[in-house]
Every structure is written in C-alpha cells, then in structure tokens.
PDB file of C-alpha atoms in Angstrom:
ATOM      1  CA  UNK A   1     -83.082 -82.059 -61.414  1.00  0.00           C
ATOM      2  CA  UNK A   2     -80.210 -80.095 -59.861  1.00  0.00           C
ATOM      3  CA  UNK A   3     -77.247 -81.499 -61.818  1.00  0.00           C
ATOM      4  CA  UNK A   4     -75.549 -78.142 -62.417  1.00  0.00           C
ATOM      5  CA  UNK A   5     -76.282 -76.296 -59.178  1.00  0.00           C
ATOM      6  CA  UNK A   6     -73.181 -74.198 -58.357  1.00  0.00           C
ATOM      7  CA  UNK A   7     -72.397 -71.255 -56.113  1.00  0.00           C
ATOM      8  CA  UNK A   8     -69.469 -69.054 -57.145  1.00  0.00           C
ATOM      9  CA  UNK A   9     -67.814 -66.311 -55.106  1.00  0.00           C
ATOM     10  CA  UNK A  10     -64.755 -64.105 -55.607  1.00  0.00           C
ATOM     11  CA  UNK A  11     -62.248 -66.862 -54.755  1.00  0.00           C
ATOM     12  CA  UNK A  12     -64.201 -70.065 -54.183  1.00  0.00           C
ATOM     13  CA  UNK A  13     -66.871 -72.122 -55.842  1.00  0.00           C
ATOM     14  CA  UNK A  14     -69.218 -74.758 -54.453  1.00  0.00           C
ATOM     15  CA  UNK A  15     -70.124 -77.524 -56.842  1.00  0.00           C
ATOM     16  CA  UNK A  16     -72.116 -80.657 -56.255  1.00  0.00           C
ATOM     17  CA  UNK A  17     -70.038 -83.675 -55.323  1.00  0.00           C
ATOM     18  CA  UNK A  18     -69.376 -86.314 -57.986  1.00  0.00           C
ATOM     19  CA  UNK A  19     -68.369 -89.972 -57.558  1.00  0.00           C
ATOM     20  CA  UNK A  20     -64.894 -89.142 -58.850  1.00  0.00           C
ATOM     21  CA  UNK A  21     -64.429 -86.911 -55.760  1.00  0.00           C
ATOM     22  CA  UNK A  22     -64.280 -90.022 -53.559  1.00  0.00           C
ATOM     23  CA  UNK A  23     -60.464 -90.096 -53.312  1.00  0.00           C
ATOM     24  CA  UNK A  24     -60.282 -86.412 -52.263  1.00  0.00           C
ATOM     25  CA  UNK A  25     -63.077 -86.785 -49.686  1.00  0.00           C
ATOM     26  CA  UNK A  26     -61.648 -90.000 -48.272  1.00  0.00           C
ATOM     27  CA  UNK A  27     -58.242 -88.322 -47.931  1.00  0.00           C
ATOM     28  CA  UNK A  28     -59.813 -85.399 -46.035  1.00  0.00           C
ATOM     29  CA  UNK A  29     -61.740 -87.684 -43.723  1.00  0.00           C
ATOM     30  CA  UNK A  30     -58.723 -89.828 -42.882  1.00  0.00           C
ATOM     31  CA  UNK A  31     -56.232 -86.963 -42.410  1.00  0.00           C
ATOM     32  CA  UNK A  32     -55.885 -86.255 -38.659  1.00  0.00           C
ATOM     33  CA  UNK A  33     -55.485 -82.514 -39.291  1.00  0.00           C
ATOM     34  CA  UNK A  34     -58.902 -82.297 -40.963  1.00  0.00           C
ATOM     35  CA  UNK A  35     -60.926 -85.288 -39.829  1.00  0.00           C
ATOM     36  CA  UNK A  36     -61.781 -83.814 -36.425  1.00  0.00           C
ATOM     37  CA  UNK A  37     -63.949 -81.248 -38.270  1.00  0.00           C
ATOM     38  CA  UNK A  38     -65.674 -83.826 -40.505  1.00  0.00           C
ATOM     39  CA  UNK A  39     -67.972 -86.781 -40.043  1.00  0.00           C
ATOM     40  CA  UNK A  40     -65.907 -89.902 -39.396  1.00  0.00           C
ATOM     41  CA  UNK A  41     -65.392 -92.407 -42.186  1.00  0.00           C
ATOM     42  CA  UNK A  42     -64.624 -96.081 -42.189  1.00  0.00           C
ATOM     43  CA  UNK A  43     -63.754 -98.107 -45.213  1.00  0.00           C
ATOM     44  CA  UNK A  44     -61.986 -97.428 -48.458  1.00  0.00           C
ATOM     45  CA  UNK A  45     -62.092 -94.969 -51.326  1.00  0.00           C
ATOM     46  CA  UNK A  46     -64.379 -97.450 -53.089  1.00  0.00           C
ATOM     47  CA  UNK A  47     -66.752 -97.341 -50.106  1.00  0.00           C
ATOM     48  CA  UNK A  48     -66.715 -93.532 -50.222  1.00  0.00           C
ATOM     49  CA  UNK A  49     -67.528 -93.616 -53.936  1.00  0.00           C
ATOM     50  CA  UNK A  50     -70.423 -96.014 -53.281  1.00  0.00           C
ATOM     51  CA  UNK A  51     -71.724 -93.661 -50.547  1.00  0.00           C
ATOM     52  CA  UNK A  52     -71.619 -90.723 -52.998  1.00  0.00           C
ATOM     53  CA  UNK A  53     -73.459 -92.743 -55.642  1.00  0.00           C
ATOM     54  CA  UNK A  54     -76.196 -93.562 -53.097  1.00  0.00           C
ATOM     55  CA  UNK A  55     -76.319 -89.939 -51.904  1.00  0.00           C
ATOM     56  CA  UNK A  56     -77.093 -88.762 -55.462  1.00  0.00           C
ATOM     57  CA  UNK A  57     -80.620 -90.180 -55.013  1.00  0.00           C
ATOM     58  CA  UNK A  58     -81.178 -87.866 -52.041  1.00  0.00           C
ATOM     59  CA  UNK A  59     -79.745 -84.957 -54.035  1.00  0.00           C
ATOM     60  CA  UNK A  60     -82.118 -85.624 -56.925  1.00  0.00           C
ATOM     61  CA  UNK A  61     -85.024 -85.665 -54.462  1.00  0.00           C
ATOM     62  CA  UNK A  62     -83.868 -82.294 -53.073  1.00  0.00           C
ATOM     63  CA  UNK A  63     -83.351 -83.796 -49.600  1.00  0.00           C
ATOM     64  CA  UNK A  64     -79.723 -82.723 -49.184  1.00  0.00           C
ATOM     65  CA  UNK A  65     -76.856 -81.249 -51.127  1.00  0.00           C
ATOM     66  CA  UNK A  66     -73.204 -82.198 -50.743  1.00  0.00           C
ATOM     67  CA  UNK A  67     -70.719 -79.721 -52.179  1.00  0.00           C
ATOM     68  CA  UNK A  68     -67.018 -79.763 -52.901  1.00  0.00           C
ATOM     69  CA  UNK A  69     -65.481 -76.389 -52.081  1.00  0.00           C
ATOM     70  CA  UNK A  70     -62.903 -75.522 -54.706  1.00  0.00           C
ATOM     71  CA  UNK A  71     -60.768 -72.599 -55.687  1.00  0.00           C
ATOM     72  CA  UNK A  72     -61.586 -70.971 -58.998  1.00  0.00           C
ATOM     73  CA  UNK A  73     -58.681 -72.901 -60.548  1.00  0.00           C
ATOM     74  CA  UNK A  74     -60.721 -76.063 -59.695  1.00  0.00           C
ATOM     75  CA  UNK A  75     -58.423 -77.177 -56.858  1.00  0.00           C
ATOM     76  CA  UNK A  76     -60.627 -78.839 -54.211  1.00  0.00           C
ATOM     77  CA  UNK A  77     -60.097 -77.561 -50.674  1.00  0.00           C
ATOM     78  CA  UNK A  78     -63.068 -78.749 -48.621  1.00  0.00           C
ATOM     79  CA  UNK A  79     -66.591 -80.145 -48.462  1.00  0.00           C
ATOM     80  CA  UNK A  80     -69.906 -79.083 -46.987  1.00  0.00           C
ATOM     81  CA  UNK A  81     -73.259 -80.851 -46.842  1.00  0.00           C
ATOM     82  CA  UNK A  82     -76.503 -78.892 -46.581  1.00  0.00           C
TER      83      UNK A  82
END
C-alpha cells in the first residue's frame, strides 16, 4: 500500500491525490490558461471525484501515481500523473 507516498523539496511537495482534490483539479482542467497543458475533462466536479476514486485502485496496484503539487504551506498549484 502506498497511502502516504510523498516527495518533498525545498519549496514544493508532491502528495498523492485524494477525492477531496476534485474541485481543484476540475478548476485547473476547465481554466483556459491551464487546460491546454492538461488532459481534457468533460463533466462536473462530481465526475472528477468519481474518476479519482476509481483511479485509487490503479494506485493501490502500483500501476500509476497521480500527485497534487503543493507549496509547503499546503496550497495546491498543479498536478502530475506518473
């Protein structure tokens, strides 16, 4: 199980995405300034949350990891999926 896998640097931290991140991720993906650098999204915040909940199965299996990039004060500022 990888529930607490984090990467911390001098100014940023990567932490595994959680269902409660759905609103932030949906906002990124629907903002024209950022969405051109991210996979497109259709649907609602609820749909994004459902996608994250389904993704957690792949995370548990070690197939992929989806991180929220946040400043050390816990302010989210991006996402990355590995």
